[in-house]
PDB file of C-alpha atoms and ligand atoms in Angstrom:
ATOM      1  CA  UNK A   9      12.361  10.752 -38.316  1.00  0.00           C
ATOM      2  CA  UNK A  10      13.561   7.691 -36.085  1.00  0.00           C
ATOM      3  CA  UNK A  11      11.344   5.287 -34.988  1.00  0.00           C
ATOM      4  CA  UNK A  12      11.442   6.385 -31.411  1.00  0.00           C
ATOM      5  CA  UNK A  13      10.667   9.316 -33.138  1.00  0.00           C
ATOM      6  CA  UNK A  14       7.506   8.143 -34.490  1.00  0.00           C
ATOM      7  CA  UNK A  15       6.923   6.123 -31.670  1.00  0.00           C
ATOM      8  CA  UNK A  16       6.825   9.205 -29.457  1.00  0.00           C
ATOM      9  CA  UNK A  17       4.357  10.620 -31.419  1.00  0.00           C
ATOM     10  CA  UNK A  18       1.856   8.332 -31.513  1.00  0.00           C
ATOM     11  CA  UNK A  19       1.796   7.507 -27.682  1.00  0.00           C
ATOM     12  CA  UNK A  20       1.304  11.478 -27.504  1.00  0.00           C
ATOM     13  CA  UNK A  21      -1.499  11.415 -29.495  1.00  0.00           C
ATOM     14  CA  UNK A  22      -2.918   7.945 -27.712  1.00  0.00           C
ATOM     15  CA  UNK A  23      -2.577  10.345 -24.588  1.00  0.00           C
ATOM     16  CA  UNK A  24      -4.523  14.049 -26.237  1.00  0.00           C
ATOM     17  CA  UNK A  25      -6.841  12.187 -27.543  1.00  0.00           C
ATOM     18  CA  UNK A  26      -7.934   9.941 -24.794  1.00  0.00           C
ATOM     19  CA  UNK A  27      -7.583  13.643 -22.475  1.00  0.00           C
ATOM     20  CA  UNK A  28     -10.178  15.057 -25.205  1.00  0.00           C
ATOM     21  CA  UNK A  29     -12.632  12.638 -24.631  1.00  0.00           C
ATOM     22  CA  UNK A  30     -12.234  12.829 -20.313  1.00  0.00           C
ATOM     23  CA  UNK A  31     -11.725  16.823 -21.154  1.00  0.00           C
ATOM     24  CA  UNK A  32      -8.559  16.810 -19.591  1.00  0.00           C
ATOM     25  CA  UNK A  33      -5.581  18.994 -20.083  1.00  0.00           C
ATOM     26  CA  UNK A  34      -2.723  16.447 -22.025  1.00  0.00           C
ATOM     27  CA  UNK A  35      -0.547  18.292 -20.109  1.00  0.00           C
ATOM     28  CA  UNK A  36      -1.889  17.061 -16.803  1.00  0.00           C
ATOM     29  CA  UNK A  37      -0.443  13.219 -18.013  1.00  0.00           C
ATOM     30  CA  UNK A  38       3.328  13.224 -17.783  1.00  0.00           C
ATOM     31  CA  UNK A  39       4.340  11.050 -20.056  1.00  0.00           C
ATOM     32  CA  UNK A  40       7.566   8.992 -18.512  1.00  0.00           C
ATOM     33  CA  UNK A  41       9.381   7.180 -20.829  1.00  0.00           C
ATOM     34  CA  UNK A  42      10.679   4.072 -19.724  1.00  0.00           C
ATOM     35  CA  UNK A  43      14.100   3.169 -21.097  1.00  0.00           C
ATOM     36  CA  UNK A  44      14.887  -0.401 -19.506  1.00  0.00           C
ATOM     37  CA  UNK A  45      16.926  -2.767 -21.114  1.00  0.00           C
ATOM     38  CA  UNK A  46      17.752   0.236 -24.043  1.00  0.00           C
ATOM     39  CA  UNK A  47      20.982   1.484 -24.311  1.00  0.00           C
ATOM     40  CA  UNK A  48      21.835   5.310 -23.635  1.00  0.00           C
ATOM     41  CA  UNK A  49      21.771   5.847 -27.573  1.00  0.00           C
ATOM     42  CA  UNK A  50      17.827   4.873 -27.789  1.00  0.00           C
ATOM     43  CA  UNK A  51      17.589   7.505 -24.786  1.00  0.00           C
ATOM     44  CA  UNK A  52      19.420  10.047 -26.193  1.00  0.00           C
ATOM     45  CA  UNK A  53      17.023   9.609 -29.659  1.00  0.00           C
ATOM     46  CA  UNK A  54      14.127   9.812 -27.768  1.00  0.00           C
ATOM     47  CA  UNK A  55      15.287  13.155 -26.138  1.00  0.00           C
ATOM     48  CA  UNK A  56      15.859  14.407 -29.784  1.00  0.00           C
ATOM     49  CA  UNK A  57      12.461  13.966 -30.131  1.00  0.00           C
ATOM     50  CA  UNK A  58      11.845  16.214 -27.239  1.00  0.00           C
ATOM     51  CA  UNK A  59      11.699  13.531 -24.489  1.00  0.00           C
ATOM     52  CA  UNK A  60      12.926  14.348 -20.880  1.00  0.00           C
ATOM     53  CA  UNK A  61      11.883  12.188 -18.967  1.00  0.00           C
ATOM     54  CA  UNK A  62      12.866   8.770 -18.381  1.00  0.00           C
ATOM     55  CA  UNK A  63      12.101   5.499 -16.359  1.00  0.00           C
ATOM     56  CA  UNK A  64      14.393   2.746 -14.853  1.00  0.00           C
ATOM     57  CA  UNK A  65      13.854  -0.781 -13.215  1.00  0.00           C
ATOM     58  CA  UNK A  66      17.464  -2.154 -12.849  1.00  0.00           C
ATOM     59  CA  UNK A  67      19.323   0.349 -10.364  1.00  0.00           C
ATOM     60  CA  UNK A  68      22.609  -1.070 -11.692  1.00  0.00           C
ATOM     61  CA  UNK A  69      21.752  -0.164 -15.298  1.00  0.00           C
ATOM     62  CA  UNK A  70      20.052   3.130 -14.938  1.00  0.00           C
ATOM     63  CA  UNK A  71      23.027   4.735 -13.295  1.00  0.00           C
ATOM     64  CA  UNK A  72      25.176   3.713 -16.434  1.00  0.00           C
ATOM     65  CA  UNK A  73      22.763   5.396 -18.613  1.00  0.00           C
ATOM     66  CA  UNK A  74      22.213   8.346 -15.893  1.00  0.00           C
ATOM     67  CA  UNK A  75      26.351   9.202 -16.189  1.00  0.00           C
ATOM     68  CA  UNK A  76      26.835   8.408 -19.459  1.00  0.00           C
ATOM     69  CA  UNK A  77      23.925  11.128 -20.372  1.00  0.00           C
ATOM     70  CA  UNK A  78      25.416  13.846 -17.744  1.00  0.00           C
ATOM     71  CA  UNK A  79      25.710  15.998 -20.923  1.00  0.00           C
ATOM     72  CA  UNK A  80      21.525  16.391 -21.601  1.00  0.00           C
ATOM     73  CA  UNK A  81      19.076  18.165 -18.735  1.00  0.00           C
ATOM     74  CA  UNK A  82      17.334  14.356 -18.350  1.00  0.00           C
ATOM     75  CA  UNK A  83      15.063  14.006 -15.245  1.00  0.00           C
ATOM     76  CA  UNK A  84      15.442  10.032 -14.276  1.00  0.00           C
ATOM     77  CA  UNK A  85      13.157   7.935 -11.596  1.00  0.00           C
ATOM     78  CA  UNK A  86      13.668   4.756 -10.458  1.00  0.00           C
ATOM     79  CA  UNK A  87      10.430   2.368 -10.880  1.00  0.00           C
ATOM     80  CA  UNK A  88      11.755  -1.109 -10.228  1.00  0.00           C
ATOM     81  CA  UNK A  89      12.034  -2.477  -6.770  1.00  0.00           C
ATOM     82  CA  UNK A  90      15.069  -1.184  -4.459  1.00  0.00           C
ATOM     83  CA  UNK A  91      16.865  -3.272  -1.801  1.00  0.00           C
ATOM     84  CA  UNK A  92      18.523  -1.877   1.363  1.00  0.00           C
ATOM     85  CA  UNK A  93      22.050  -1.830  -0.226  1.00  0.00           C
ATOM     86  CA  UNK A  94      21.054  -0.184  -3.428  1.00  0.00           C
ATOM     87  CA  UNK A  95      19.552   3.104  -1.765  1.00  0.00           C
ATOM     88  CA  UNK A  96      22.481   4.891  -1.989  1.00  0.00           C
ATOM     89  CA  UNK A  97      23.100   4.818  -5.674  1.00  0.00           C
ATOM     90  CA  UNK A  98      19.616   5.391  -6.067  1.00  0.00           C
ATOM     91  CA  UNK A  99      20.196   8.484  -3.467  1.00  0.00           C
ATOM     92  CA  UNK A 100      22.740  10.160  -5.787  1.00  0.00           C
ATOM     93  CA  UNK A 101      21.797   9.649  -9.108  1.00  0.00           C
ATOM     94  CA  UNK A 102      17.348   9.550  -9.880  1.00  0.00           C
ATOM     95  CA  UNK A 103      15.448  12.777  -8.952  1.00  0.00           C
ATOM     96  CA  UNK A 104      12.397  10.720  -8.112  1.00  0.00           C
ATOM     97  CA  UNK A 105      12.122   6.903  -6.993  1.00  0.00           C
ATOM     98  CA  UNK A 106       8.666   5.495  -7.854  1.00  0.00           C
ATOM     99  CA  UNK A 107       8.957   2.514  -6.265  1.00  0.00           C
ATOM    100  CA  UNK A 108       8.891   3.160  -2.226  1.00  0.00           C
ATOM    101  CA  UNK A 109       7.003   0.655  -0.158  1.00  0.00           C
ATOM    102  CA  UNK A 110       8.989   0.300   2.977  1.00  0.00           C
ATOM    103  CA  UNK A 111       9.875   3.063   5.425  1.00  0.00           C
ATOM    104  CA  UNK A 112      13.218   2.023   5.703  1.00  0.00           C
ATOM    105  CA  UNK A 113      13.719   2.540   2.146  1.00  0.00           C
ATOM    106  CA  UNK A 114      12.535   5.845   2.344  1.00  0.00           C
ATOM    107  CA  UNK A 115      14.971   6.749   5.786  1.00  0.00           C
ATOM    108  CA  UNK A 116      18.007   5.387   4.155  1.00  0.00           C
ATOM    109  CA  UNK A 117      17.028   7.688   1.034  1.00  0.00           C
ATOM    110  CA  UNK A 118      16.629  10.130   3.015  1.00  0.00           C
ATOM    111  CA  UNK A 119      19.509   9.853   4.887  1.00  0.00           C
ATOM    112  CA  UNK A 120      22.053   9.432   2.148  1.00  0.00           C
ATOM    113  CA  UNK A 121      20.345  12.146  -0.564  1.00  0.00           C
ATOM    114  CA  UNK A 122      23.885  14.465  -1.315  1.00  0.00           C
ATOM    115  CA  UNK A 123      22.235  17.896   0.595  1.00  0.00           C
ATOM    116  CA  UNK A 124      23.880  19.633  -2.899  1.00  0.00           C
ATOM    117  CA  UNK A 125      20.475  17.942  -5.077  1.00  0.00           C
ATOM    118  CA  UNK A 126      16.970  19.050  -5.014  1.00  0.00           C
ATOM    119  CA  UNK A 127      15.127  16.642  -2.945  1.00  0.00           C
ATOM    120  CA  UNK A 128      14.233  13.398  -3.966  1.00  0.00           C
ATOM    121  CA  UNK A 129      10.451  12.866  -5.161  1.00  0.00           C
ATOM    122  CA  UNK A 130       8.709  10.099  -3.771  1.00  0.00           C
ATOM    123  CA  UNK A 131       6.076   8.367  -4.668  1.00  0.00           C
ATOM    124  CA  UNK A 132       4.742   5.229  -2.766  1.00  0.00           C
ATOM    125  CA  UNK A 133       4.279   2.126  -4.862  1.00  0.00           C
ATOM    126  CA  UNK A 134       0.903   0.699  -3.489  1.00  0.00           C
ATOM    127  CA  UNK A 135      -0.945  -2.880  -4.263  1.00  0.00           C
ATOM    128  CA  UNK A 136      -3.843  -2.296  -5.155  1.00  0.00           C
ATOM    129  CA  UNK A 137      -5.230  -5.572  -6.540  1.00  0.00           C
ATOM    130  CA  UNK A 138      -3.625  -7.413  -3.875  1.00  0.00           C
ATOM    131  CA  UNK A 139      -1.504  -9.471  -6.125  1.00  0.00           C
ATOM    132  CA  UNK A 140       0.189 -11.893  -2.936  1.00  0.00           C
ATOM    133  CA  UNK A 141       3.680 -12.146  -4.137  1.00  0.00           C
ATOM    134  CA  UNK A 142       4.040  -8.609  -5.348  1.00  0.00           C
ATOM    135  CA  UNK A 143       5.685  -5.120  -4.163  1.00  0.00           C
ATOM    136  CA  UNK A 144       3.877  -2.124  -2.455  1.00  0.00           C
ATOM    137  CA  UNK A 145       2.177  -1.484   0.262  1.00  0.00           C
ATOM    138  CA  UNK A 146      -1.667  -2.654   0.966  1.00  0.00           C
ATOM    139  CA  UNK A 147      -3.931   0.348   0.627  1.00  0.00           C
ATOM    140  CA  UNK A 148      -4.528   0.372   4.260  1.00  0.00           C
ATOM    141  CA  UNK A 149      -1.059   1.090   5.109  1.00  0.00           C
ATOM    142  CA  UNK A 150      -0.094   3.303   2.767  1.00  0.00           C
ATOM    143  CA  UNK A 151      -1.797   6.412   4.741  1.00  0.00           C
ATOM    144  CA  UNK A 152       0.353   5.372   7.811  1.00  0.00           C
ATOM    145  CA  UNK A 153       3.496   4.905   5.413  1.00  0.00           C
ATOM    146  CA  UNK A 154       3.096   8.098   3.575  1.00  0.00           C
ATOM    147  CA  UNK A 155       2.558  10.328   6.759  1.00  0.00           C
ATOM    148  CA  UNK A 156       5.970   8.823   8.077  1.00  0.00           C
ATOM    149  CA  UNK A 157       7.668   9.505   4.721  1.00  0.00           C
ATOM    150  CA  UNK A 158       6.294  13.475   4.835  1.00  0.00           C
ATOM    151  CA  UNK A 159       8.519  14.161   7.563  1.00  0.00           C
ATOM    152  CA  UNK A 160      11.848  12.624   6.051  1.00  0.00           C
ATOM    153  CA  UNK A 161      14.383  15.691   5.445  1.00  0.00           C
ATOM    154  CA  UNK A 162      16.013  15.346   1.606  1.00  0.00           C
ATOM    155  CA  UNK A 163      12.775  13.775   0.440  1.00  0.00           C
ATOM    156  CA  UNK A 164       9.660  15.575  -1.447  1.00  0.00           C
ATOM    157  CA  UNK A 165       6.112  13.366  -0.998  1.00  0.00           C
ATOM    158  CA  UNK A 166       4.549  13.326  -4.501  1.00  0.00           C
ATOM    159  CA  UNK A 167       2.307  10.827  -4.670  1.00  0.00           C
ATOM    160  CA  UNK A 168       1.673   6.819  -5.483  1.00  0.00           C
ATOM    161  CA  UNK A 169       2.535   4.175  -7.868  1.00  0.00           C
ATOM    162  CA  UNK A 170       0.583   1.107  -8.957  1.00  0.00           C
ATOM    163  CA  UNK A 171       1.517  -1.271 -11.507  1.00  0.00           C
ATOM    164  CA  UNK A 172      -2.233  -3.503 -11.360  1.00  0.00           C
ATOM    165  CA  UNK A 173      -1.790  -7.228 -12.938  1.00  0.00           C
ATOM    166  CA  UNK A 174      -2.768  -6.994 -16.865  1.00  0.00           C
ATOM    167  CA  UNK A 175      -6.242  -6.768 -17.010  1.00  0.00           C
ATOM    168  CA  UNK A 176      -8.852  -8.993 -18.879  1.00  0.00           C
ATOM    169  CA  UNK A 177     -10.217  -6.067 -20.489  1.00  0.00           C
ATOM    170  CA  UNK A 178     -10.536  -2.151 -20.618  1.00  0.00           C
ATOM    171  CA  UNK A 179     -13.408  -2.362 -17.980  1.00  0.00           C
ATOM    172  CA  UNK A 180     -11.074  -4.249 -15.258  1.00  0.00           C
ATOM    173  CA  UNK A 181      -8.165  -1.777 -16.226  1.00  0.00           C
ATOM    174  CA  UNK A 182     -10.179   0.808 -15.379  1.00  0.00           C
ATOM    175  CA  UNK A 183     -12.044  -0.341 -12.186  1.00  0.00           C
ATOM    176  CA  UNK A 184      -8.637  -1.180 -10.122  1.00  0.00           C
ATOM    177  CA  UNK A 185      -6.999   2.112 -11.473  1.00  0.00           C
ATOM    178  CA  UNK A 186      -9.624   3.612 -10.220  1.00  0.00           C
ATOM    179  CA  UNK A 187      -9.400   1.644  -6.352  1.00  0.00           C
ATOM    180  CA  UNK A 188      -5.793   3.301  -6.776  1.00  0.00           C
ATOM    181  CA  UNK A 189      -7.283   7.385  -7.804  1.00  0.00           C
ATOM    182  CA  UNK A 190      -9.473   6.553  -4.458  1.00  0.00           C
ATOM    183  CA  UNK A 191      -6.954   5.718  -2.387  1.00  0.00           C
ATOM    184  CA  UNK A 192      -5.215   8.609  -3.515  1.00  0.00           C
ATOM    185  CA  UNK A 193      -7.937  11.448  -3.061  1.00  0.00           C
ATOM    186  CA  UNK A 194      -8.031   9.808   0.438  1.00  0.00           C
ATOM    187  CA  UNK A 195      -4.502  10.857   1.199  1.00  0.00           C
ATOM    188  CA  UNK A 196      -5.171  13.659  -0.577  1.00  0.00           C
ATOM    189  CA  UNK A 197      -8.131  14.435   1.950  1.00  0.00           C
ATOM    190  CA  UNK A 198      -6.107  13.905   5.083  1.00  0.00           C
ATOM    191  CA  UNK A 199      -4.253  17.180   4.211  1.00  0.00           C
ATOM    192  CA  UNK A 200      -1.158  15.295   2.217  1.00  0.00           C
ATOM    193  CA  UNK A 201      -0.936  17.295  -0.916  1.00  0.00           C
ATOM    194  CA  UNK A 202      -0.020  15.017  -3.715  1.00  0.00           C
ATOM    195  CA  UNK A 203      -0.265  15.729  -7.292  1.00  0.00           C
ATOM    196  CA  UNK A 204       1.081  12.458  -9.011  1.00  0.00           C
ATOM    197  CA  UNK A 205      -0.255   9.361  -9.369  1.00  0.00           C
ATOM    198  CA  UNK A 206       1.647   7.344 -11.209  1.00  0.00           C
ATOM    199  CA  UNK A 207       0.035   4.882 -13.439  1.00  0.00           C
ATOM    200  CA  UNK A 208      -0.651   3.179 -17.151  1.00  0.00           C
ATOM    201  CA  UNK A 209       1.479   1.582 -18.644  1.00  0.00           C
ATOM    202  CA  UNK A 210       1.556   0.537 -22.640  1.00  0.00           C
ATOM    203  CA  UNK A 211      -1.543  -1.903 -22.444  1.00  0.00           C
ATOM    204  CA  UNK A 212      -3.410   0.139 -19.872  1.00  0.00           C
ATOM    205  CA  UNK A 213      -3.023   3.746 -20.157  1.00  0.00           C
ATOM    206  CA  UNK A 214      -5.824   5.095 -21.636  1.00  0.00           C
ATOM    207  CA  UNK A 215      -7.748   3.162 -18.663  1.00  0.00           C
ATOM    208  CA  UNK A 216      -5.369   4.973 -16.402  1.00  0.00           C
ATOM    209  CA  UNK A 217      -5.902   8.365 -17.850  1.00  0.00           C
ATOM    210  CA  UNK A 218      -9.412   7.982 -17.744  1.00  0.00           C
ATOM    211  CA  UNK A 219      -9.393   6.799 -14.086  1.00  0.00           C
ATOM    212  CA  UNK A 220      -7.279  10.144 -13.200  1.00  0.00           C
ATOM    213  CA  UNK A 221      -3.390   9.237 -14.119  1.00  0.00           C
ATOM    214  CA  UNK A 222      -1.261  11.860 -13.705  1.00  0.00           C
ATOM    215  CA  UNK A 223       1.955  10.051 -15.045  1.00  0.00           C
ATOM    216  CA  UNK A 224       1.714   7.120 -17.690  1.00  0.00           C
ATOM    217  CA  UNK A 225       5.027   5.159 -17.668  1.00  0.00           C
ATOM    218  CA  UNK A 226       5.214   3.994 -21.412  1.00  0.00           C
ATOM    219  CA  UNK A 227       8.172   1.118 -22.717  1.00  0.00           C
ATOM    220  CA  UNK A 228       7.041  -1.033 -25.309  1.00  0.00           C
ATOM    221  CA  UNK A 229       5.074   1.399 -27.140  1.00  0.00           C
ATOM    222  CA  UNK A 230       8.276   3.971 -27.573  1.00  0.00           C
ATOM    223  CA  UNK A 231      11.205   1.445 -27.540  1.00  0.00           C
ATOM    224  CA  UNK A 232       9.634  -1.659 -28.754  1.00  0.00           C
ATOM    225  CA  UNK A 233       9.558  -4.999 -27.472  1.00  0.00           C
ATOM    226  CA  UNK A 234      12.331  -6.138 -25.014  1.00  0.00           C
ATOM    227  CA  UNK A 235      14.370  -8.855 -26.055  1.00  0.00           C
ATOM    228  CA  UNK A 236      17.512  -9.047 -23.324  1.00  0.00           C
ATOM    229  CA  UNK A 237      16.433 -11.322 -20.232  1.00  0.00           C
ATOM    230  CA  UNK A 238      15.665  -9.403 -17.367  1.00  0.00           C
ATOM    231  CA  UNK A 239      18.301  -8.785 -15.298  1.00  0.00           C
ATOM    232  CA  UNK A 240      17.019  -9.757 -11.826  1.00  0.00           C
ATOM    233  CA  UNK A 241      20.033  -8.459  -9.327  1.00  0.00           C
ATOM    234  CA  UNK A 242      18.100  -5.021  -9.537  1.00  0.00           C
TER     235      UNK A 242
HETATM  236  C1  PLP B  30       8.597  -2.006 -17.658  1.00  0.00           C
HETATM  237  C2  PLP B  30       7.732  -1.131 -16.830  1.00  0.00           C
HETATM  238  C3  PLP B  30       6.865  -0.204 -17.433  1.00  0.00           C
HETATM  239  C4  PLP B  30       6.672  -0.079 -18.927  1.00  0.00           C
HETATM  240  O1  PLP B  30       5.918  -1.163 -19.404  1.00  0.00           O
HETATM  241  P1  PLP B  30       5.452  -1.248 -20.938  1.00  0.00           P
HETATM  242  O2  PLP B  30       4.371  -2.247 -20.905  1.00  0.00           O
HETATM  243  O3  PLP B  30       6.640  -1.669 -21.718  1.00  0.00           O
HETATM  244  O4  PLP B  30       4.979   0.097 -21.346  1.00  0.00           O
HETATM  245  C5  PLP B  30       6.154   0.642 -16.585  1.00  0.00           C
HETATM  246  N1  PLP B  30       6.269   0.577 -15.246  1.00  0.00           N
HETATM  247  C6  PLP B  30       7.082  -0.308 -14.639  1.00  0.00           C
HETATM  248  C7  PLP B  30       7.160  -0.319 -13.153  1.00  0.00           C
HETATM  249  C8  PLP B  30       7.815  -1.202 -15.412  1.00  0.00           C
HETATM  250  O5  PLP B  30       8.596  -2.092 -14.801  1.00  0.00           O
END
């Protein structure tokens, strides 16, 4: 068994067994693994190991990976921040895009989505802890934002994204995930239908799970530790 392999495994079992304890289904948590900064090959290992799905920051370096894998039935969403002259790539090659937080992200997706694909599922990345410099939306706009993005043609409303500042602890972890579930049975209460909430990460997802995470994003934990700088012209 490869590492990945292995790796796979364990953040499986991280997710049953913390599902166990909240008696949750596991299969409620999708587990998305994110690939950034890994070549193709560690992809393609992982989806030996019965991995489908796959996350990308760097819109540049996930389409690589996204046409060099044609060959394998690989679902692929976009989680790292778009500008305007990237949606079109974007458009054409993920099936979801994670990272929304602007409406005219979300018109120019849903203006250049190829009418031959499914449409593209959406969720809006929100702010929950207010972090000043950072992406997403404040929690009081994203009802406003998410009502505009219903009506785009070529785009499917799933849900929202958070990605909170580490935490000091497993209590803090778990009180702003759980500002972001609110926020999302809000939305959910004004008739908007979403069934992902996209959330956790390695360090924090049993605090996500347990807050109501219905998609972990996992790196570290199934790849390892990045070592090549971050490419920033995402
Ligand atoms: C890199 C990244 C992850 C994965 O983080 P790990 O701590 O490596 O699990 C998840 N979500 C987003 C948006 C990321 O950029």
């Amino acid at each position: 068994m490869t590492t990945i392999a292995e790796n796979l495994n364990h953040v499986r079992d991280r997710i049953t067994t913390v599902c166990t304890q909240e008696h949750r289904k596991p299969q409620e948590v999708i587990l998305l693994a994110v690939s950034k900064t890994f070549a193709a090959d560690a992809v393609q290992q992982a989806y030996v190991a019965g991995q489908t799905a796959f996350g990308e920051n760097y819109i540049q370096e996930g389409v690589q990976k996204i046409q060099a894998l044609r060959h394998l039935p690989l679902q692929w969403h976009c989680i790292g921040p778009i500008q305007s002259n990237k949606t079109k790539q974007v458009a054409e090659n993920f099936d979801w895009v994670h990272s929304v937080d602007r409406l005219k992200i979300a018109q120019r997706l849903s203006e250049q989505r190829p009418a031959h694909l499914q449409p593209l599922n959406i969720c809006i990345q929100v702010n929950v802890d207010g972090g000043a410099n950072k992406a997403g939306v404040v929690p009081q706009e994203a009802l406003a934002l998410a009502q505009a993005v219903v009506k785009l043609p070529h785009l499917r409303l799933r849900g929202l994204m958070s990605i909170p500042e580490p935490a000091a602890d497993d209590d803090a972890a778990l009180k702003v995930h759980r500002q972001a579930k609110e926020l999302f049975d809000v939305l959910n209460a004004q008739g908007l239908a979403l069934d992902t909430l996209s959330m956790g990460m390695t360090a924090d997802m049993e605090a996500a799970i347990r807050a109501g995470s219905t998609m972990v994003r996992v790196g570290t934990a199934i790849f390892g530790g990045r070592v090549k700088p971050i490419v920033t012209s995402a």
